[in-house]
PDB file of C-alpha atoms in Angstrom:
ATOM      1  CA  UNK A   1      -7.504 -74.260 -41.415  1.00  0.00           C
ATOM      2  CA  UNK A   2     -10.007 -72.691 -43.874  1.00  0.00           C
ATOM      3  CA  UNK A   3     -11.453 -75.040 -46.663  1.00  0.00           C
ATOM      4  CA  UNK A   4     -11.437 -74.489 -49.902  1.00  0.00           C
ATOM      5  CA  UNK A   5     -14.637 -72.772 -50.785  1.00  0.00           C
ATOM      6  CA  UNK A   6     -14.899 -74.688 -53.914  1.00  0.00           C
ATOM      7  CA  UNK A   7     -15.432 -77.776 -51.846  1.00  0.00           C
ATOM      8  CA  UNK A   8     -17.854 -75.578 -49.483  1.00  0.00           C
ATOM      9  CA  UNK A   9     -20.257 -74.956 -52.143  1.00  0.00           C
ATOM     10  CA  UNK A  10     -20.019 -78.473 -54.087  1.00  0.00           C
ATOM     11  CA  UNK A  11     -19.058 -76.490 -57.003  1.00  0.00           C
ATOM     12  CA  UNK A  12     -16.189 -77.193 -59.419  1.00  0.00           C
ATOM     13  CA  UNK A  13     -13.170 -74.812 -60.444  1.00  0.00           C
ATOM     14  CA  UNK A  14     -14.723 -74.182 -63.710  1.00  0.00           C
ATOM     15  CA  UNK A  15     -18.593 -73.764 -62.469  1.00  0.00           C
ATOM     16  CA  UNK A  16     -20.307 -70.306 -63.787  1.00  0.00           C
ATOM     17  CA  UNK A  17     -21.418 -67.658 -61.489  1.00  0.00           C
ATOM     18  CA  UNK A  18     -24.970 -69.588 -62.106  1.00  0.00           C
ATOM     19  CA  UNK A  19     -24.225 -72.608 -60.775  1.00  0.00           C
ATOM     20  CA  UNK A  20     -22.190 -70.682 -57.998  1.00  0.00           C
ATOM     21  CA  UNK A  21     -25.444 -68.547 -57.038  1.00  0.00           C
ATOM     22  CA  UNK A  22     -27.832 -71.822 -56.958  1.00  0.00           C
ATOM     23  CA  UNK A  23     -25.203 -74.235 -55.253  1.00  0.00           C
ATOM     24  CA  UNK A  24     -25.217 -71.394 -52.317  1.00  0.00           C
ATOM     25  CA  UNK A  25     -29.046 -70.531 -52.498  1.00  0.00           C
ATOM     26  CA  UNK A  26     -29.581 -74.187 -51.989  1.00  0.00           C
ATOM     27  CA  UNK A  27     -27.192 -74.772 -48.690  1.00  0.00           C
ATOM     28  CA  UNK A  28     -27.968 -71.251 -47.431  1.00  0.00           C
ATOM     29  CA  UNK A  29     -31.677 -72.353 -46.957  1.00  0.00           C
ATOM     30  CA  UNK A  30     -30.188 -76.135 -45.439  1.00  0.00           C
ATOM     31  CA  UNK A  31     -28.230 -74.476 -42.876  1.00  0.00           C
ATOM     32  CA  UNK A  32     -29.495 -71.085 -41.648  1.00  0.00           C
ATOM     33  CA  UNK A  33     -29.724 -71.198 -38.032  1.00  0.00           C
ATOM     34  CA  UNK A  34     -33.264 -70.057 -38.162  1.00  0.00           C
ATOM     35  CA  UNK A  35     -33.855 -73.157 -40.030  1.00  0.00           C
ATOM     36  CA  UNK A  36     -32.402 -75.523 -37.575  1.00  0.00           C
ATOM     37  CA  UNK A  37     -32.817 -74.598 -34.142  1.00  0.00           C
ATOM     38  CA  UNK A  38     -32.006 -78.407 -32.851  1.00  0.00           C
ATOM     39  CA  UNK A  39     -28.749 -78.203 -35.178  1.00  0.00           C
ATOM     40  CA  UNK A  40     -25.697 -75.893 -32.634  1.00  0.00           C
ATOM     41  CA  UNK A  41     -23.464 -76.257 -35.254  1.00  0.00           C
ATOM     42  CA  UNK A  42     -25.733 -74.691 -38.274  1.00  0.00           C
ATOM     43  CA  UNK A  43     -24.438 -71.598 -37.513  1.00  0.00           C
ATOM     44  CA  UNK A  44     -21.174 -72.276 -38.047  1.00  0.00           C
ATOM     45  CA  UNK A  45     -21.850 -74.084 -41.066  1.00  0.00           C
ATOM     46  CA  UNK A  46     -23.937 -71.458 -42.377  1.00  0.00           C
ATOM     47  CA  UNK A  47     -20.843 -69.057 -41.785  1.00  0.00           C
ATOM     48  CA  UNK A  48     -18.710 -71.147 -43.714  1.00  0.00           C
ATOM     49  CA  UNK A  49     -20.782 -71.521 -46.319  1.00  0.00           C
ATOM     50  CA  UNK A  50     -21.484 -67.600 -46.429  1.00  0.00           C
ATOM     51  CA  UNK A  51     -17.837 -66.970 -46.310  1.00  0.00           C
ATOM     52  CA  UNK A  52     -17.025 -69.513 -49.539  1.00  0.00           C
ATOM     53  CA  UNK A  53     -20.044 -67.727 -51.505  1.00  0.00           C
ATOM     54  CA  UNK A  54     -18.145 -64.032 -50.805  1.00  0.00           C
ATOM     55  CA  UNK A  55     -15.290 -65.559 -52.494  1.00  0.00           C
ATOM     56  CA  UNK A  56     -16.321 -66.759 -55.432  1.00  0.00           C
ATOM     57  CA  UNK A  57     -19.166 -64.190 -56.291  1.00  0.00           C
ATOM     58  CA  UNK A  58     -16.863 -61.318 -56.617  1.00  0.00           C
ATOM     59  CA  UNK A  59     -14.636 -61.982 -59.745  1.00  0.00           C
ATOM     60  CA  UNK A  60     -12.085 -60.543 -58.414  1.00  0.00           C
ATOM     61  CA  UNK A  61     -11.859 -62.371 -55.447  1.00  0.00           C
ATOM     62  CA  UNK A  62     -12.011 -65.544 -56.843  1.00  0.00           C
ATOM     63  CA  UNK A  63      -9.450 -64.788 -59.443  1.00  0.00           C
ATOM     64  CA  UNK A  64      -7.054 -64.195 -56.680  1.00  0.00           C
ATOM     65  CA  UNK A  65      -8.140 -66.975 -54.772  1.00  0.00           C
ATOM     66  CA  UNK A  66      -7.747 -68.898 -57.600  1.00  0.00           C
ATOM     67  CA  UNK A  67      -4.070 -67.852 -57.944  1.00  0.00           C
ATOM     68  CA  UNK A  68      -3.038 -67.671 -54.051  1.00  0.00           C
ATOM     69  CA  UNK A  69      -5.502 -69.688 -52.441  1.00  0.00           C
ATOM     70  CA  UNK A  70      -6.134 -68.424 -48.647  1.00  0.00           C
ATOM     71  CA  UNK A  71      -3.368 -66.722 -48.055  1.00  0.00           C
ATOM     72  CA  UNK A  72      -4.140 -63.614 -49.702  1.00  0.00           C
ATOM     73  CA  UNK A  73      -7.290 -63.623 -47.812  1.00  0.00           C
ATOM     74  CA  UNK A  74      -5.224 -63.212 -45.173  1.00  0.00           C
ATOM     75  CA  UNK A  75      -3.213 -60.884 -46.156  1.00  0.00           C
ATOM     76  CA  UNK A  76      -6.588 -58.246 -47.008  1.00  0.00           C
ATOM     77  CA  UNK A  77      -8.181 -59.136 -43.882  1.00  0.00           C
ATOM     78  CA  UNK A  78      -5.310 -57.773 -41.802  1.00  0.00           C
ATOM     79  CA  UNK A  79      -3.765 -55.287 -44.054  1.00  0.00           C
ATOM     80  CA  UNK A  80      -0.321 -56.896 -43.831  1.00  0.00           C
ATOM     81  CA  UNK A  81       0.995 -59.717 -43.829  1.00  0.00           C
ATOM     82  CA  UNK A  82       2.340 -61.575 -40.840  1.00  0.00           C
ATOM     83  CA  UNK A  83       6.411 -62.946 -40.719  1.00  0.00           C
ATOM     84  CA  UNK A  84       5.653 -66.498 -42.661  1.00  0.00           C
ATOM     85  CA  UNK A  85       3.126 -65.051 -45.387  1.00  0.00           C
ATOM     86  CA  UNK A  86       5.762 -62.201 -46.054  1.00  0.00           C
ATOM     87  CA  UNK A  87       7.756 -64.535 -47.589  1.00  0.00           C
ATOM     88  CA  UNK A  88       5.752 -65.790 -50.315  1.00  0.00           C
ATOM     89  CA  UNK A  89       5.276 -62.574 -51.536  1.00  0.00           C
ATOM     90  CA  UNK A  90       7.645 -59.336 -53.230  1.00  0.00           C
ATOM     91  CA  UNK A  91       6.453 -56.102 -53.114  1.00  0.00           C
ATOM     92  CA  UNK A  92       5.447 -56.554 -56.920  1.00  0.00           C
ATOM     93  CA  UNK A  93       3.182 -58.831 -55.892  1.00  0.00           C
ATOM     94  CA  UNK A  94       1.775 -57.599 -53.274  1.00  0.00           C
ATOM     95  CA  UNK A  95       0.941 -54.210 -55.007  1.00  0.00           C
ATOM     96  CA  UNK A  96      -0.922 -56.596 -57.903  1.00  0.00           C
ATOM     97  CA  UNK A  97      -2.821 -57.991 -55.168  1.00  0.00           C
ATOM     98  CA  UNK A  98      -3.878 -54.682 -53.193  1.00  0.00           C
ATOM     99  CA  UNK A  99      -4.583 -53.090 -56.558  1.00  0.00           C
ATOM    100  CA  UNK A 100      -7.305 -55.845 -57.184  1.00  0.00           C
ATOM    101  CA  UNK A 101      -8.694 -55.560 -54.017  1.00  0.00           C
ATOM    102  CA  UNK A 102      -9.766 -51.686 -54.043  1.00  0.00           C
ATOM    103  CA  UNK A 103      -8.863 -50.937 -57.729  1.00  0.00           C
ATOM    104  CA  UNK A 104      -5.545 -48.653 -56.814  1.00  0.00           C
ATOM    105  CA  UNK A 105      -2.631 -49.073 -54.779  1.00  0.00           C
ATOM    106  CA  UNK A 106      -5.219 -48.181 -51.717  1.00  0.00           C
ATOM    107  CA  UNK A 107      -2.822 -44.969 -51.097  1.00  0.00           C
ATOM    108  CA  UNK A 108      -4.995 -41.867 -52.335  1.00  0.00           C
ATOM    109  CA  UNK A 109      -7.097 -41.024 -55.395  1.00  0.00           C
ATOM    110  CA  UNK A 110      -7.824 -37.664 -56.504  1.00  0.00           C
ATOM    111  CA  UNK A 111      -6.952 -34.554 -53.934  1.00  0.00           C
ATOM    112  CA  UNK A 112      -4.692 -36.722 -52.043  1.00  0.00           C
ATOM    113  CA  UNK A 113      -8.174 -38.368 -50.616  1.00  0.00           C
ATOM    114  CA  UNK A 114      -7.876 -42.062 -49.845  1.00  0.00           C
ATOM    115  CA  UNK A 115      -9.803 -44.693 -51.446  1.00  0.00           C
ATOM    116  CA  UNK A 116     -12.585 -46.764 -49.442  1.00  0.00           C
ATOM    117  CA  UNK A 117     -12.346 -49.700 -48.091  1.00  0.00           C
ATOM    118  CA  UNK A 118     -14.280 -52.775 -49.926  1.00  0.00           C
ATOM    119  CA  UNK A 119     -17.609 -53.243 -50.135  1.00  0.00           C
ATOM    120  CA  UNK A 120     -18.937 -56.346 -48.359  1.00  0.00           C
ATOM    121  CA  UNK A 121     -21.956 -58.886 -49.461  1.00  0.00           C
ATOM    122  CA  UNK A 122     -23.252 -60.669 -47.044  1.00  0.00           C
ATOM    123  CA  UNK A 123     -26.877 -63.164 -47.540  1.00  0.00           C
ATOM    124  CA  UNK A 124     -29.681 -62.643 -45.066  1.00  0.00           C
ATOM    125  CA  UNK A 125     -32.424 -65.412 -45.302  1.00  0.00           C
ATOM    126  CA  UNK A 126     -35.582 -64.105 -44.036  1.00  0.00           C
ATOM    127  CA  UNK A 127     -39.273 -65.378 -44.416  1.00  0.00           C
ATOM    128  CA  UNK A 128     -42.168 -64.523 -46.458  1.00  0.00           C
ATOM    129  CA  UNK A 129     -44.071 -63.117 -43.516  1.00  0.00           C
ATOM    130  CA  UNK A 130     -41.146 -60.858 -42.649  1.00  0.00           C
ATOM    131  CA  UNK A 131     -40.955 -59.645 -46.868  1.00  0.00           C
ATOM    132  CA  UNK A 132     -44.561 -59.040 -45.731  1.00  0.00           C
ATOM    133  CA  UNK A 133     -44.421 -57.300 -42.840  1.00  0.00           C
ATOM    134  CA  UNK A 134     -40.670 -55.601 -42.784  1.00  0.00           C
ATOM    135  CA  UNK A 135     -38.628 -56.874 -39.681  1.00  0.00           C
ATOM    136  CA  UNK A 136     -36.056 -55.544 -37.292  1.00  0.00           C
ATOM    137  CA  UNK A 137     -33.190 -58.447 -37.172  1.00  0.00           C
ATOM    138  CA  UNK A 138     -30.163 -58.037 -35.108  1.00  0.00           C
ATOM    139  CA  UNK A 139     -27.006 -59.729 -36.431  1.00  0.00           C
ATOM    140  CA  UNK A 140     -23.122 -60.295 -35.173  1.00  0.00           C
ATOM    141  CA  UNK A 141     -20.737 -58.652 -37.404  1.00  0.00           C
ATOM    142  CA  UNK A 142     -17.279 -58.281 -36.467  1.00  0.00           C
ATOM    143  CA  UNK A 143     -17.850 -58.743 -32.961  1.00  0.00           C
ATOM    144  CA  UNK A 144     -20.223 -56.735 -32.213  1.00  0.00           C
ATOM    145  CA  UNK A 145     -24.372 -56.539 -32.456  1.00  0.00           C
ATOM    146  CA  UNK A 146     -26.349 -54.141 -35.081  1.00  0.00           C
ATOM    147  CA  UNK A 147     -29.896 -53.816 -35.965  1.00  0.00           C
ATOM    148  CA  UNK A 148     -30.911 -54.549 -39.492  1.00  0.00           C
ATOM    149  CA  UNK A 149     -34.595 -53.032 -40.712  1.00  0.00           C
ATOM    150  CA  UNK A 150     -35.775 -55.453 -43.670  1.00  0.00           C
ATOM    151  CA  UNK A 151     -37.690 -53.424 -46.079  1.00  0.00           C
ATOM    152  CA  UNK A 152     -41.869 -54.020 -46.512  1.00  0.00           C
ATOM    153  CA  UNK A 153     -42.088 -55.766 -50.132  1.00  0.00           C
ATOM    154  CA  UNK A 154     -38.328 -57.084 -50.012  1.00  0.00           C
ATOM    155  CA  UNK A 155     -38.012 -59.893 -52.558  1.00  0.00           C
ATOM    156  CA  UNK A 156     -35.446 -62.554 -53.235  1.00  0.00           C
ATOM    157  CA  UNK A 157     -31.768 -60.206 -54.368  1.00  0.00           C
ATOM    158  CA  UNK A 158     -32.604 -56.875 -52.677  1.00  0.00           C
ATOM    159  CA  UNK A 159     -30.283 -54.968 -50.973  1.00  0.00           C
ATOM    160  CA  UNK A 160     -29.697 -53.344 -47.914  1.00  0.00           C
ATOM    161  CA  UNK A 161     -27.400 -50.904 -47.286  1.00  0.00           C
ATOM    162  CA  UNK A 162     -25.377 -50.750 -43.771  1.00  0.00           C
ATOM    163  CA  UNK A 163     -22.838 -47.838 -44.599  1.00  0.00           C
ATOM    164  CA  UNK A 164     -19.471 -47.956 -42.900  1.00  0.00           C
ATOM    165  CA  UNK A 165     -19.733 -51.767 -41.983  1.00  0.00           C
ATOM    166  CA  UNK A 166     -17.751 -52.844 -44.977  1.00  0.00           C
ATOM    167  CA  UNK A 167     -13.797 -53.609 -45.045  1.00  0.00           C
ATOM    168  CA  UNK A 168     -10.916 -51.537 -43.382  1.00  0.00           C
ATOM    169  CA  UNK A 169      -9.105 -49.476 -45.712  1.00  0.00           C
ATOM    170  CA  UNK A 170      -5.306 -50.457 -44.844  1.00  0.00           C
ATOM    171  CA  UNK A 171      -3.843 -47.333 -45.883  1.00  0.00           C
ATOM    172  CA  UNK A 172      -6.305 -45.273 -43.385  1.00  0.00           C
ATOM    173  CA  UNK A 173      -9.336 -44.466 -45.794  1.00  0.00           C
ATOM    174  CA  UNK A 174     -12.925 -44.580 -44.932  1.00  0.00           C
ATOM    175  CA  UNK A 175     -14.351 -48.321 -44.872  1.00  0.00           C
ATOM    176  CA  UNK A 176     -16.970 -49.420 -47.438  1.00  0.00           C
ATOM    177  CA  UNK A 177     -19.995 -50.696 -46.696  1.00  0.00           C
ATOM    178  CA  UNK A 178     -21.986 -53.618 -45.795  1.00  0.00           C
ATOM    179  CA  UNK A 179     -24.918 -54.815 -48.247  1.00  0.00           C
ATOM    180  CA  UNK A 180     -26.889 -57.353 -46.885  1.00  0.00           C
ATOM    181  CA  UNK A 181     -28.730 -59.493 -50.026  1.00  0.00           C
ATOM    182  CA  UNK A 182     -32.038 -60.768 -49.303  1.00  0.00           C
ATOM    183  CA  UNK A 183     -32.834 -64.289 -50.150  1.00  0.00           C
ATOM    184  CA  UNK A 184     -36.911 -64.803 -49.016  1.00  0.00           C
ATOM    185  CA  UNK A 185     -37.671 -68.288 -48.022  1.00  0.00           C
ATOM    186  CA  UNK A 186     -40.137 -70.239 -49.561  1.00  0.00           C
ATOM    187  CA  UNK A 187     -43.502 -70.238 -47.809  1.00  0.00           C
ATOM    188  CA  UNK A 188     -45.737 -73.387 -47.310  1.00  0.00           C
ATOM    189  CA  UNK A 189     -48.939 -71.825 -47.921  1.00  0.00           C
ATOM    190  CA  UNK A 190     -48.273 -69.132 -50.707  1.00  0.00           C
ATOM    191  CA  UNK A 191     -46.526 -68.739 -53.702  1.00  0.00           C
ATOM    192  CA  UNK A 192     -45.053 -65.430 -54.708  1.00  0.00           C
ATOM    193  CA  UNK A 193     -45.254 -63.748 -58.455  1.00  0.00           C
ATOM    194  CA  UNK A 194     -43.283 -60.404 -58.076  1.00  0.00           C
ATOM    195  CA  UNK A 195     -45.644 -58.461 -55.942  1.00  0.00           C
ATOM    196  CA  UNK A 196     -48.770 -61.169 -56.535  1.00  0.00           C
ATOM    197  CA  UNK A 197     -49.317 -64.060 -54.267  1.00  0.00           C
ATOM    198  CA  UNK A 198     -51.367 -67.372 -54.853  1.00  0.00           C
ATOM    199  CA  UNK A 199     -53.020 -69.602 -52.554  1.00  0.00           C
ATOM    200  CA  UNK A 200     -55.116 -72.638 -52.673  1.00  0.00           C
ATOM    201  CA  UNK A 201     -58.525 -72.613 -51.453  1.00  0.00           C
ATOM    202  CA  UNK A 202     -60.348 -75.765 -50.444  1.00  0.00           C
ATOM    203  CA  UNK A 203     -63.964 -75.390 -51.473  1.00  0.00           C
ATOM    204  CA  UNK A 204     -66.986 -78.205 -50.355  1.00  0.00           C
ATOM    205  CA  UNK A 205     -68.597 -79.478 -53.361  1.00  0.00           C
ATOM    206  CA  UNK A 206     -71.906 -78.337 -51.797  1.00  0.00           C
ATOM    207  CA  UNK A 207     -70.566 -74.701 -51.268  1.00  0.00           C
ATOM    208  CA  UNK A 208     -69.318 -74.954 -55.057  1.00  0.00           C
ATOM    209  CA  UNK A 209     -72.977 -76.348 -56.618  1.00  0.00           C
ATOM    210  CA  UNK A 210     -75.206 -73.978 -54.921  1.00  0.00           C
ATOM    211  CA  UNK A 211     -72.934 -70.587 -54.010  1.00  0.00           C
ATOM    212  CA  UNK A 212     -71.915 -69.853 -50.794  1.00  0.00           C
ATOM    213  CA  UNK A 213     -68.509 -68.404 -48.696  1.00  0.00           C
ATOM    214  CA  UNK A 214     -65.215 -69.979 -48.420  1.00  0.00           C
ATOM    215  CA  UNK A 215     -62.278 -68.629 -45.964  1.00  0.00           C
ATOM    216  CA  UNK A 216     -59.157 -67.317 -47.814  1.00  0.00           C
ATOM    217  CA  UNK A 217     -56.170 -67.322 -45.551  1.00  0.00           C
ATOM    218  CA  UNK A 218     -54.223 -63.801 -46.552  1.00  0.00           C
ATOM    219  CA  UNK A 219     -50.862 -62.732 -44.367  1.00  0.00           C
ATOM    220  CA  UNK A 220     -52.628 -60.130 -42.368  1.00  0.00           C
ATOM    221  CA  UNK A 221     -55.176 -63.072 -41.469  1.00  0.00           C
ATOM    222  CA  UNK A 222     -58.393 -64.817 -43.019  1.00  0.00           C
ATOM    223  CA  UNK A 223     -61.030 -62.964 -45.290  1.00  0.00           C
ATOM    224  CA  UNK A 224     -64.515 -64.178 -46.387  1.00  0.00           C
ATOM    225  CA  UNK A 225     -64.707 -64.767 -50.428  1.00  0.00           C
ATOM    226  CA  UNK A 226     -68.056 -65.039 -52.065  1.00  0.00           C
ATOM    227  CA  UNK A 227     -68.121 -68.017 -54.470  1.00  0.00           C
ATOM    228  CA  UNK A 228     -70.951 -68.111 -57.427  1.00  0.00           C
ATOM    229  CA  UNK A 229     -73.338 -71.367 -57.738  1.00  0.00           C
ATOM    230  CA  UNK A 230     -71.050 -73.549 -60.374  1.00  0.00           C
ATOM    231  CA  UNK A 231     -67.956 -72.997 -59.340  1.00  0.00           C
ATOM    232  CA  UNK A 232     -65.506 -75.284 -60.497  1.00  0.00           C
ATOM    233  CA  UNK A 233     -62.394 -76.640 -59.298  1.00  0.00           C
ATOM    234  CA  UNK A 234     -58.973 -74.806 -60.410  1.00  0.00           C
ATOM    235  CA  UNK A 235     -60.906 -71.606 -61.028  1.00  0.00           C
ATOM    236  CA  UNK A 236     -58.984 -68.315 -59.721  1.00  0.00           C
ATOM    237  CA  UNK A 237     -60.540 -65.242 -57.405  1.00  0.00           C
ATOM    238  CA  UNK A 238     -58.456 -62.420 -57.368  1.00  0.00           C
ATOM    239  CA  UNK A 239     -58.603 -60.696 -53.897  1.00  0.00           C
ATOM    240  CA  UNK A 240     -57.468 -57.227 -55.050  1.00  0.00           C
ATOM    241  CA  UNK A 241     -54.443 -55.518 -52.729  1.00  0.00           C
ATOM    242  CA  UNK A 242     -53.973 -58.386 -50.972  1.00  0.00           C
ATOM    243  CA  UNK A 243     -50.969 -59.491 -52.241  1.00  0.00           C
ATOM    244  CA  UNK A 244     -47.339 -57.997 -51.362  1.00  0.00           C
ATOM    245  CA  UNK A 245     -46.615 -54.610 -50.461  1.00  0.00           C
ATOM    246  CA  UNK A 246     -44.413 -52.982 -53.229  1.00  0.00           C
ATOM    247  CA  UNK A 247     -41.299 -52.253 -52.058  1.00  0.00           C
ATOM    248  CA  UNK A 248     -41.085 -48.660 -50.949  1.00  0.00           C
ATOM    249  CA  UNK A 249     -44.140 -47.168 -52.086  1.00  0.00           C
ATOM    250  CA  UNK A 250     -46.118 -46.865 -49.241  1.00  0.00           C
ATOM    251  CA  UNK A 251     -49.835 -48.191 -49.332  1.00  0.00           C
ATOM    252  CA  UNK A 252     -49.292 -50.399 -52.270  1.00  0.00           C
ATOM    253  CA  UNK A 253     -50.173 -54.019 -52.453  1.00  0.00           C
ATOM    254  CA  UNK A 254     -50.715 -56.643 -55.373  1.00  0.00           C
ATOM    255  CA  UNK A 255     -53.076 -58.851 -55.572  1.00  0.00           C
ATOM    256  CA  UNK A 256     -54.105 -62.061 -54.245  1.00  0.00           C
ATOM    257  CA  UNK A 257     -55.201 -65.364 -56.333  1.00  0.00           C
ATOM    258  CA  UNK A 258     -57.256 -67.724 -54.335  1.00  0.00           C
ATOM    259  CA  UNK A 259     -56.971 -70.822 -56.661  1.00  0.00           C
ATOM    260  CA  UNK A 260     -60.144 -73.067 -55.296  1.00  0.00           C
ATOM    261  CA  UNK A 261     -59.541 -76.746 -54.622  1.00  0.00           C
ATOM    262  CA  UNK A 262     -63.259 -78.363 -54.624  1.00  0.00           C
ATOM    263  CA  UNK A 263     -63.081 -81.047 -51.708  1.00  0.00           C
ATOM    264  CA  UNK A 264     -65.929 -84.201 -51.980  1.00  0.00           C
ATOM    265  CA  UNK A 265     -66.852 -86.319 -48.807  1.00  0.00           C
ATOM    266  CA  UNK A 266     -64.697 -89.403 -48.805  1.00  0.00           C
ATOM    267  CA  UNK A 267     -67.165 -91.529 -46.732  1.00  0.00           C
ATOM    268  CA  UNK A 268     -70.998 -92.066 -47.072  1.00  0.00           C
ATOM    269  CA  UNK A 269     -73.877 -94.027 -45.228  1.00  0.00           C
ATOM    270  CA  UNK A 270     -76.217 -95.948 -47.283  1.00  0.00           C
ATOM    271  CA  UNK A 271     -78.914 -92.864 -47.305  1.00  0.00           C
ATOM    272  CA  UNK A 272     -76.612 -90.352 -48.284  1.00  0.00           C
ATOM    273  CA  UNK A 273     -75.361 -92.754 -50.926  1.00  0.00           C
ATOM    274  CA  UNK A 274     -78.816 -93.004 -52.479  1.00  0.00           C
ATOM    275  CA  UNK A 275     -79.592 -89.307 -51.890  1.00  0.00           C
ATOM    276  CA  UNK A 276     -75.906 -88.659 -53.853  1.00  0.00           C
ATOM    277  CA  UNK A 277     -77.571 -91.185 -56.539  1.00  0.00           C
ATOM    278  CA  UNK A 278     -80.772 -89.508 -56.791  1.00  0.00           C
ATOM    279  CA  UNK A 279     -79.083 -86.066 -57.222  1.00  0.00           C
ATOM    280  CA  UNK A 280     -76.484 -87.329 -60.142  1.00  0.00           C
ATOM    281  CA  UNK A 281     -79.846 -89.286 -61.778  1.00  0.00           C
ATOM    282  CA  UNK A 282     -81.782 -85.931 -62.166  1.00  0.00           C
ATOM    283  CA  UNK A 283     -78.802 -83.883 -63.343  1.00  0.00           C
TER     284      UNK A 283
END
């Protein structure tokens, strides 16, 4: 027996769409199968958890939840309803409920044509070196396996488009389609401003006094950064187009802030301690 999404999502009956969208953000990232490769029954949490969140972030949906609970869900999913859910519903009803799903009675709209199937939102977690990079994922969806392309530059609610993989239309119509909604994971070394990235830099003190070259890590791999004599700690290079790719405009980057971290030597013997000494005396 399905749960009640509500309970899913830790969310009460009267939260916002808000709290909705951060109560699933925060499990989505806890339980994506990616994220727990020890854990066999992440997916299936991860499932359920997706499932609750496509309920309650369409209005509509959750209105009729709301009002019917799961059995209406059944009742879309199959187009009909079986012997015992028949009987909860007249046909009064049941043309409310199929006009809230696709937004007629599903039987034709202009030229006799009919309506398409609903649309479908689905979350897709990927990481920061795949909104880098643009991936190839491939994903089970209704049985079967497809092959999602992830965009260069994605960033945390972008969308991508599977036509046709959406809902049956009951009545015959075309199906709608599948929109997959990016949700980027946070990464341990960088932080991500729209298409900027930051990253901290440890710097010697020696390196910082007299001038010198620090590694920067970047994610198409390490680059050499001149540093001035002086430099102090917190200060910010910016490492021009190294940053994200902006999404679909080809050859454009942001910029990356290497944010220097000045490091001092935690132990010292008793000469360097008097040559440390002797340096501080004559500054």
């Amino acid at each position: 027996m399905e749960r009640d999404p509500y309970k899913v999502l830790g969310v009460s009956r009267n939260a916002s769409d808000e709290d909705i969208k951060k109560a699933f953000r925060r499990l989505a990232k806890r339980w994506h199968p990616d994220a727990n490769p020890d854990k066999p029954q992440a997916e299936a949490r991860f499932k359920e958890i997706s499932s609750a969140y496509e309920i309650l972030e369409d209005p509509e949906k959750r209105k009729l939840f709301d009002r019917y609970g799961h059995n209406f869900a059944n009742i879309a999913g199959n187009g009909s309803a079986g012997a015992g859910q028949a009987q909860n519903f007249d046909d009064a009803t049941l043309q409310d409920i199929l006009e809230g799903l696709f937004g007629s009675s599903g039987r034709g709209q202009g030229r006799g044509r009919p309506s398409r199937g609903q649309h479908v939102e689905r979350p897709l977690v990927i990481s920061l070196q795949e909104a880098w990079s643009g991936a190839s994922r491939r994903m089970h969806h209704r049985g079967r396996s497809i092959e999602v392309t992830i965009p260069r530059g994605a960033r945390d609610g972008t969308k991508v488009r599977l036509a046709g993989e959406g809902e049956q239309n009951p009545f015959g119509g075309p199906p709608g389609d599948l929109y997959l909604i990016i949700d980027v994971q946070d990464d341990p070394s960088f932080s991500r401003d729209g298409d900027n990235l930051e990253v901290e830099v440890p710097l010697d003190m020696f390196t910082a006094l007299l001038g010198g070259e620090v590694e920067v890590p970047t994610l198409s791999g390490s680059v050499r950064l001149k540093v001035p004599p002086g430099t102090q700690s917190g200060r910010r290079f910016r490492l021009s187009g190294r940053g994200m790719p902006l999404l679909r405009r080809k050859d454009q980057f942001g910029d990356l802030l290497a944010r220097v971290n000045i490091t001092v030597p935690t132990r010292l013997n008793a000469e360097q301690r008097r040559l440390a000494e002797q340096l501080r005396d004559s500054l």
